[in-house]
Short mmCIF file of C-alpha atoms and ligand atoms in Angstrom, two decimals:
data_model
loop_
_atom_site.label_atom_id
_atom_site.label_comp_id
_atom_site.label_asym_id
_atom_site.label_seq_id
_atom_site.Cartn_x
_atom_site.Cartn_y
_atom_site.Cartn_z
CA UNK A 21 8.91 16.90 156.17
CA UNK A 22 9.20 13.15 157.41
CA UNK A 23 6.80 11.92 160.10
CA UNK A 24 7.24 8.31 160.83
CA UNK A 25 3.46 7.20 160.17
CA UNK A 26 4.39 3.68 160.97
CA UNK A 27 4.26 4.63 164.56
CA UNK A 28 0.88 5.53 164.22
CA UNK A 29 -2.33 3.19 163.84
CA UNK A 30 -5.04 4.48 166.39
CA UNK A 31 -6.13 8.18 165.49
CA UNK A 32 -8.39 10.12 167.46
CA UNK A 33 -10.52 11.89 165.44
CA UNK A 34 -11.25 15.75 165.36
CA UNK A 35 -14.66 16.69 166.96
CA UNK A 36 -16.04 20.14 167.48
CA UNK A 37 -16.45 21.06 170.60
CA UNK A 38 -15.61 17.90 172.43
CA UNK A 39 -11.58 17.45 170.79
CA UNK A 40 -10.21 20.33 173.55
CA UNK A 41 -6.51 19.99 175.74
CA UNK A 42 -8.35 18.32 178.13
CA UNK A 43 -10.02 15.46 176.11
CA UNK A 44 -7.03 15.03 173.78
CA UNK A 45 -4.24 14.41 176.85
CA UNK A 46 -7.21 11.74 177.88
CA UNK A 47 -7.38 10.13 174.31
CA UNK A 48 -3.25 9.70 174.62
CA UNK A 49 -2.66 8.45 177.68
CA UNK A 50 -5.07 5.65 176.87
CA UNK A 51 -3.21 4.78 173.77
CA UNK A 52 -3.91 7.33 171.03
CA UNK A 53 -1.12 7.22 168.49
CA UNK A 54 -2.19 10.58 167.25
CA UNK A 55 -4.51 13.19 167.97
CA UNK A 56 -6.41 16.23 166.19
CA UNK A 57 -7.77 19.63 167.01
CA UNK A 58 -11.17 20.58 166.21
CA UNK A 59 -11.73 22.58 162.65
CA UNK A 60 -10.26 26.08 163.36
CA UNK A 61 -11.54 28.60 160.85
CA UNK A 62 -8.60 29.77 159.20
CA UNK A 63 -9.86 33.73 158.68
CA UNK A 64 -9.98 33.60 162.18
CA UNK A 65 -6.48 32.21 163.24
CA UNK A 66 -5.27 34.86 160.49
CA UNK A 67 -7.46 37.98 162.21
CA UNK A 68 -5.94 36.66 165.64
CA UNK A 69 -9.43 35.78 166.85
CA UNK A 70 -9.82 35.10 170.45
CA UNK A 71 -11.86 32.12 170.40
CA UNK A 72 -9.95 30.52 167.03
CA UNK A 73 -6.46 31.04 169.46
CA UNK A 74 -7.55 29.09 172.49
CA UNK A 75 -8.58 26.41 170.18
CA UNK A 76 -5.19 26.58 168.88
CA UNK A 77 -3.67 25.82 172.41
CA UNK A 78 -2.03 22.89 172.82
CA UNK A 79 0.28 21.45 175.54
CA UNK A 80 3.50 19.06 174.74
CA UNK A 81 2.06 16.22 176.24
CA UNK A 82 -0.45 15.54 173.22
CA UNK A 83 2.28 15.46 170.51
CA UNK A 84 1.99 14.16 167.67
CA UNK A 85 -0.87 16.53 167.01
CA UNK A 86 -2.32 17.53 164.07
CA UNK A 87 -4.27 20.75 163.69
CA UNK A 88 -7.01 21.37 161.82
CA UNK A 89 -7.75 24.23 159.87
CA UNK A 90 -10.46 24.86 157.22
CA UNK A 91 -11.48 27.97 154.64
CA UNK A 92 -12.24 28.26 151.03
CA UNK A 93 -9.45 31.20 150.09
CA UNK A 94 -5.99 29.37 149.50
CA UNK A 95 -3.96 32.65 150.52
CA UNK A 96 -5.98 32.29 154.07
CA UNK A 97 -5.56 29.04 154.21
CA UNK A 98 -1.50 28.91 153.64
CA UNK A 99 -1.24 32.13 156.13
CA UNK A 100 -3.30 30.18 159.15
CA UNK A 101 -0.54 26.94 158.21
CA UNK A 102 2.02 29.16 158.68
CA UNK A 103 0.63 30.52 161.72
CA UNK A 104 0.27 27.14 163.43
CA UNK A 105 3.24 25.07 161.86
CA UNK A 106 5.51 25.93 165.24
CA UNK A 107 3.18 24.03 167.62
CA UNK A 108 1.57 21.70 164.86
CA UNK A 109 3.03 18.20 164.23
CA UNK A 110 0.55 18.23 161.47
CA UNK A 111 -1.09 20.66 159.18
CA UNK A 112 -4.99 19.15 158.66
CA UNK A 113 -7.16 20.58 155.79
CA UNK A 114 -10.62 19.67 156.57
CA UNK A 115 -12.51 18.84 153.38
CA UNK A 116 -14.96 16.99 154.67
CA UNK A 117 -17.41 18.70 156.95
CA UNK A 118 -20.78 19.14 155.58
CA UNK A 119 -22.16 21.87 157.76
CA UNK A 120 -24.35 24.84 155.17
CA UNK A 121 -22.15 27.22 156.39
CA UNK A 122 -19.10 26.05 155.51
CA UNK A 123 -20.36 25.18 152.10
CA UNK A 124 -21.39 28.87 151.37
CA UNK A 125 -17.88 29.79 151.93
CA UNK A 126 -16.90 27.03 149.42
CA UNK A 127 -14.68 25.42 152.17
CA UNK A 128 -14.52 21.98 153.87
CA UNK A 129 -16.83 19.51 151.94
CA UNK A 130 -17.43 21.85 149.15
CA UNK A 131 -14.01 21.29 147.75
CA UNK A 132 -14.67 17.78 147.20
CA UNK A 133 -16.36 18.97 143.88
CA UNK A 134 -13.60 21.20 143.13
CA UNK A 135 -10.16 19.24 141.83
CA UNK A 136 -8.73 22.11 140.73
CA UNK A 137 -9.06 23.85 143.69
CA UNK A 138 -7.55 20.94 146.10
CA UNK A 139 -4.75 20.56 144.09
CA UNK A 140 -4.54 24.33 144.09
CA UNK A 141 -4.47 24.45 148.14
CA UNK A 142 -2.69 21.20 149.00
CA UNK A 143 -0.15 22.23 146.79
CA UNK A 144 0.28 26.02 148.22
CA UNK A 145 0.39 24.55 151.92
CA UNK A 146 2.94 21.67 151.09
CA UNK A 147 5.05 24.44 149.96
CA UNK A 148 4.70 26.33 152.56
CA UNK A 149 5.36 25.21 155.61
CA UNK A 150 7.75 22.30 156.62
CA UNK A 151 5.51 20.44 158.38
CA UNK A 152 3.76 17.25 156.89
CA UNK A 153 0.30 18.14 155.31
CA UNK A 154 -2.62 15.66 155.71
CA UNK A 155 -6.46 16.43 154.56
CA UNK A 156 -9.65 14.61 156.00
CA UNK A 157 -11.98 14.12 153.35
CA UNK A 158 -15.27 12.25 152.49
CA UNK A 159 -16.56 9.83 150.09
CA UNK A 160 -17.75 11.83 147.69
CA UNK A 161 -15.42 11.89 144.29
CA UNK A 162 -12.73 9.76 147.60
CA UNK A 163 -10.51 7.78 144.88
CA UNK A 164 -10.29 10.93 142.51
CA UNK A 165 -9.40 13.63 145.42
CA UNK A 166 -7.06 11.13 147.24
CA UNK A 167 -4.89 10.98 144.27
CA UNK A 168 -4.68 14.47 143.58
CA UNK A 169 -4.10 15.21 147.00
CA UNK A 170 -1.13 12.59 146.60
CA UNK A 171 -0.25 14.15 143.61
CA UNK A 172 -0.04 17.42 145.68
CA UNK A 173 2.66 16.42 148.20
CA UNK A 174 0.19 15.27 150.60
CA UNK A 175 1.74 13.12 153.71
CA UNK A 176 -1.55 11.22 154.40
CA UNK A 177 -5.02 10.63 153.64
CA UNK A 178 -7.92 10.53 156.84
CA UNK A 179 -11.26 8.89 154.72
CA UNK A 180 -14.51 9.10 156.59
CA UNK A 181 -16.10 6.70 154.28
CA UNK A 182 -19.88 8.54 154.50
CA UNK A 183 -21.04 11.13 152.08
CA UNK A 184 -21.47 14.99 152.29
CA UNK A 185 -24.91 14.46 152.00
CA UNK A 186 -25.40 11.76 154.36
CA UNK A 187 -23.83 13.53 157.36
CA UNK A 188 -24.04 10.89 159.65
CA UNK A 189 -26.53 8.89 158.95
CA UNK A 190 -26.30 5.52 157.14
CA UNK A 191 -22.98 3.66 157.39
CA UNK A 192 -19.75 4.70 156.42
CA UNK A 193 -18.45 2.54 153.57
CA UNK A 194 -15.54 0.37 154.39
CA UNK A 195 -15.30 -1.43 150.94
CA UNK A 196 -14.05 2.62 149.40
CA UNK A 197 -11.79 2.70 152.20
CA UNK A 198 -10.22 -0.90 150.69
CA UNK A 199 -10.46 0.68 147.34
CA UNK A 200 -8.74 4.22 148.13
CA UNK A 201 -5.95 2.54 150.10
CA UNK A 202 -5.41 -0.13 147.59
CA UNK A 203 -4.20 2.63 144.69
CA UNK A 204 -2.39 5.19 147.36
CA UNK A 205 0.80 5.21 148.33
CA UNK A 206 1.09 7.65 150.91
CA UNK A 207 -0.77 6.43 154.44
CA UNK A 208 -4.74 5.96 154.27
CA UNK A 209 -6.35 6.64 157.46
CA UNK A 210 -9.65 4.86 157.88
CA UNK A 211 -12.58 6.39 159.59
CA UNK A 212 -16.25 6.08 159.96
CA UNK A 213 -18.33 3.62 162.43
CA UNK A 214 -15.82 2.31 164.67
CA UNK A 215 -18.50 1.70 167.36
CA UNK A 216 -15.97 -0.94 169.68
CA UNK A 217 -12.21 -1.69 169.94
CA UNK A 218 -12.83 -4.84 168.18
CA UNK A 219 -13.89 -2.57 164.97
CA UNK A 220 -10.82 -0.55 165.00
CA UNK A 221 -8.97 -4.02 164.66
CA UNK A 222 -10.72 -4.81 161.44
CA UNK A 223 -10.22 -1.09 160.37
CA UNK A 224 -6.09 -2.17 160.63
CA UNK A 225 -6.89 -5.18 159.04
CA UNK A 226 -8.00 -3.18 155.68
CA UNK A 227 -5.85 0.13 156.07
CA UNK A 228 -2.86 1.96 157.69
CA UNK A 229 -4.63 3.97 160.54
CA UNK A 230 -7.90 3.87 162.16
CA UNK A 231 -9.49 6.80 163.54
CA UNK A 232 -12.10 6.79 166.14
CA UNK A 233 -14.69 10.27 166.74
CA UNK A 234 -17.62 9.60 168.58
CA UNK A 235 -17.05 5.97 170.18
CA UNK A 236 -14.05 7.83 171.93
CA UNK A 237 -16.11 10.62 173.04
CA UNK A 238 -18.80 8.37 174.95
CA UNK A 239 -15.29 6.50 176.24
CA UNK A 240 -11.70 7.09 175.48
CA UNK A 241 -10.77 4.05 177.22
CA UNK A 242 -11.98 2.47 173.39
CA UNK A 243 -8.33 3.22 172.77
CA UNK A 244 -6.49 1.09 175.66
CA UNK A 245 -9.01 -1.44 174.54
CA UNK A 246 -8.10 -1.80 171.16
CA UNK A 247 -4.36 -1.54 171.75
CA UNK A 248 -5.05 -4.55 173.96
CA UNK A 249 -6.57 -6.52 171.38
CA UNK A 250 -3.97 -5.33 168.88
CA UNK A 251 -1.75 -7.06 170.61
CA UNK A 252 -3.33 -10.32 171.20
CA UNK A 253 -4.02 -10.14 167.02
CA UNK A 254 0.10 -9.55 166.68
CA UNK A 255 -0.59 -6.19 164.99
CA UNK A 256 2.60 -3.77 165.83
C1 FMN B 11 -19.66 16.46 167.34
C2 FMN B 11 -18.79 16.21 166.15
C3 FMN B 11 -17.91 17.20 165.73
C4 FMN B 11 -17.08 16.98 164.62
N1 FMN B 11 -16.16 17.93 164.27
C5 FMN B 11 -15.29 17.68 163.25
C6 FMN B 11 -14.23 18.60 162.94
O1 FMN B 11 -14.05 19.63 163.58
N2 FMN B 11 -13.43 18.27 161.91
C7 FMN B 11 -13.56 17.10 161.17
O2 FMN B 11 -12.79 16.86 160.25
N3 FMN B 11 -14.54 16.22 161.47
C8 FMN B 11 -15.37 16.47 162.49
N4 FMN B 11 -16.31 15.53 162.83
C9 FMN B 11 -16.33 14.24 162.11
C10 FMN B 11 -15.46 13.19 162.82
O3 FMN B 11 -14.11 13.57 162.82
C11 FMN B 11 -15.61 11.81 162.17
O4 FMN B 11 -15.20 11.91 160.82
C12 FMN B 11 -17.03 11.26 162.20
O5 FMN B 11 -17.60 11.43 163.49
C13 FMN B 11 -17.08 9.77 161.80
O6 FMN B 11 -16.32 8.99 162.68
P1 FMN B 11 -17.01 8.11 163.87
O7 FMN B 11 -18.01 7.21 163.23
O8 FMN B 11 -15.86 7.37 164.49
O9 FMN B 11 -17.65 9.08 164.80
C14 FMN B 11 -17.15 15.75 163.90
C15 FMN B 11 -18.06 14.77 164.34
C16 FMN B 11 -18.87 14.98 165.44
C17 FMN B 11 -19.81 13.90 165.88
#
């Protein structure tokens, strides 16, 4: 399905725990082009979970949101898409948190050593919804997986330039981010260490979309900020 991604340059990126209703209507009204949900588990959307379906609430005033959902079984996987394509603007497949147990279930970051499997479950979710598909990965194997995930029908790319076994520590690599979006074709959107507005502004300067987690958390306002200076720099 279309989605007009050149509407879209500041992203605000999906955090556990902090990305709720609430937080995300605050992130948009202060000039977030697009917004995410936190990481919903998808056995738990499919089992009809309590918890999983109030993090699947949503209210019409975020859209465009994407909604993230993670697992290591593809069926699971393209049953929680289909579960969530009505309210989603976006399907999300998170492949790039590194927490152990998400790795034991061979989800999130664990497919980033698994080709075969992420074409396997792009693929099966392009297919089967009608919604756009995106997938947040991390640098590990980035230039590799972001072509397959092309390859797989994939309607955009969200790079936190950091390895799996960094977490969060050390800084996110901007020069792979210039290198990933210099042989895609579909939309690359950066993210990793965009501290200030003026940061997100060189983030435009070297890709499509920047997306800001934890600088928006301390202060959403980072958004209005960088629109501002967006504007003074003459980028739409
Ligand atoms: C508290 C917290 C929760 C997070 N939860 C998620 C998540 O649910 N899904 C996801 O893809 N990334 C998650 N992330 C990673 C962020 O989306 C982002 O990639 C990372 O914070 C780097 O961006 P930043 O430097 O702008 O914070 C989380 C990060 C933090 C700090």
């Amino acid at each position: 399905m279309q989605f007009d991604w050149k509407r879209i340059k500041l992203v605000m990126a999906p955090m556990e725990g902090i990305t709720d209703v609430r937080f995300r209507l605050l992130c948009r009204h202060y000039g977030a082009d697009l917004v995410y949900s936190e990481r919903i588990n998808s056995y738990a959307i499919v089992r009809g979970n309590k918890s999983a379906m109030k993090t699947m609430e949503m209210s019409e005033g975020e859209r465009p949101i994407a909604m993230q959902i993670f697992g290591g079984k593809t069926d699971i996987m393209v049953k929680a898409a289909k579960m969530l394509e009505d309210k989603a603007d976006i399907i999300d497949i998170n492949m790039g948190c590194p927490a152990k147990n998400s790795i034991k279930i061979g989800a999130c970051a664990a497919l980033l050593r698994k080709p075969a499997k992420i074409k396997e479950m792009v693929e099966a979710i392009v297919s089967a919804v009608s919604k756009p598909v995106t997938v947040k990965i991390r640098a590990d194997n980035a230039l590799r997986n972001a072509l397959i995930i092309q390859d797989a029908g994939a309607s955009a790319i969200a790079l936190h330039a950091r390895y799996t076994k960094d977490v969060y520590s050390g800084k996110a690599d901007w020069d792979l981010i210039k290198e990933v979006r210099k042989e895609l074709k579909i939309p690359l959107i950066g993210n990793g260490d965009i501290k200030k507005a003026q940061d997100a502004v060189e983030m435009l300067k070297i890709t499509d979309c920047a997306m800001i987690g934890r600088a928006a958390a301390k202060d959403p306002r980072i958004f209005y900020e960088a629109k501002e200076l967006m504007r003074k720099e003459g980028i739409a």
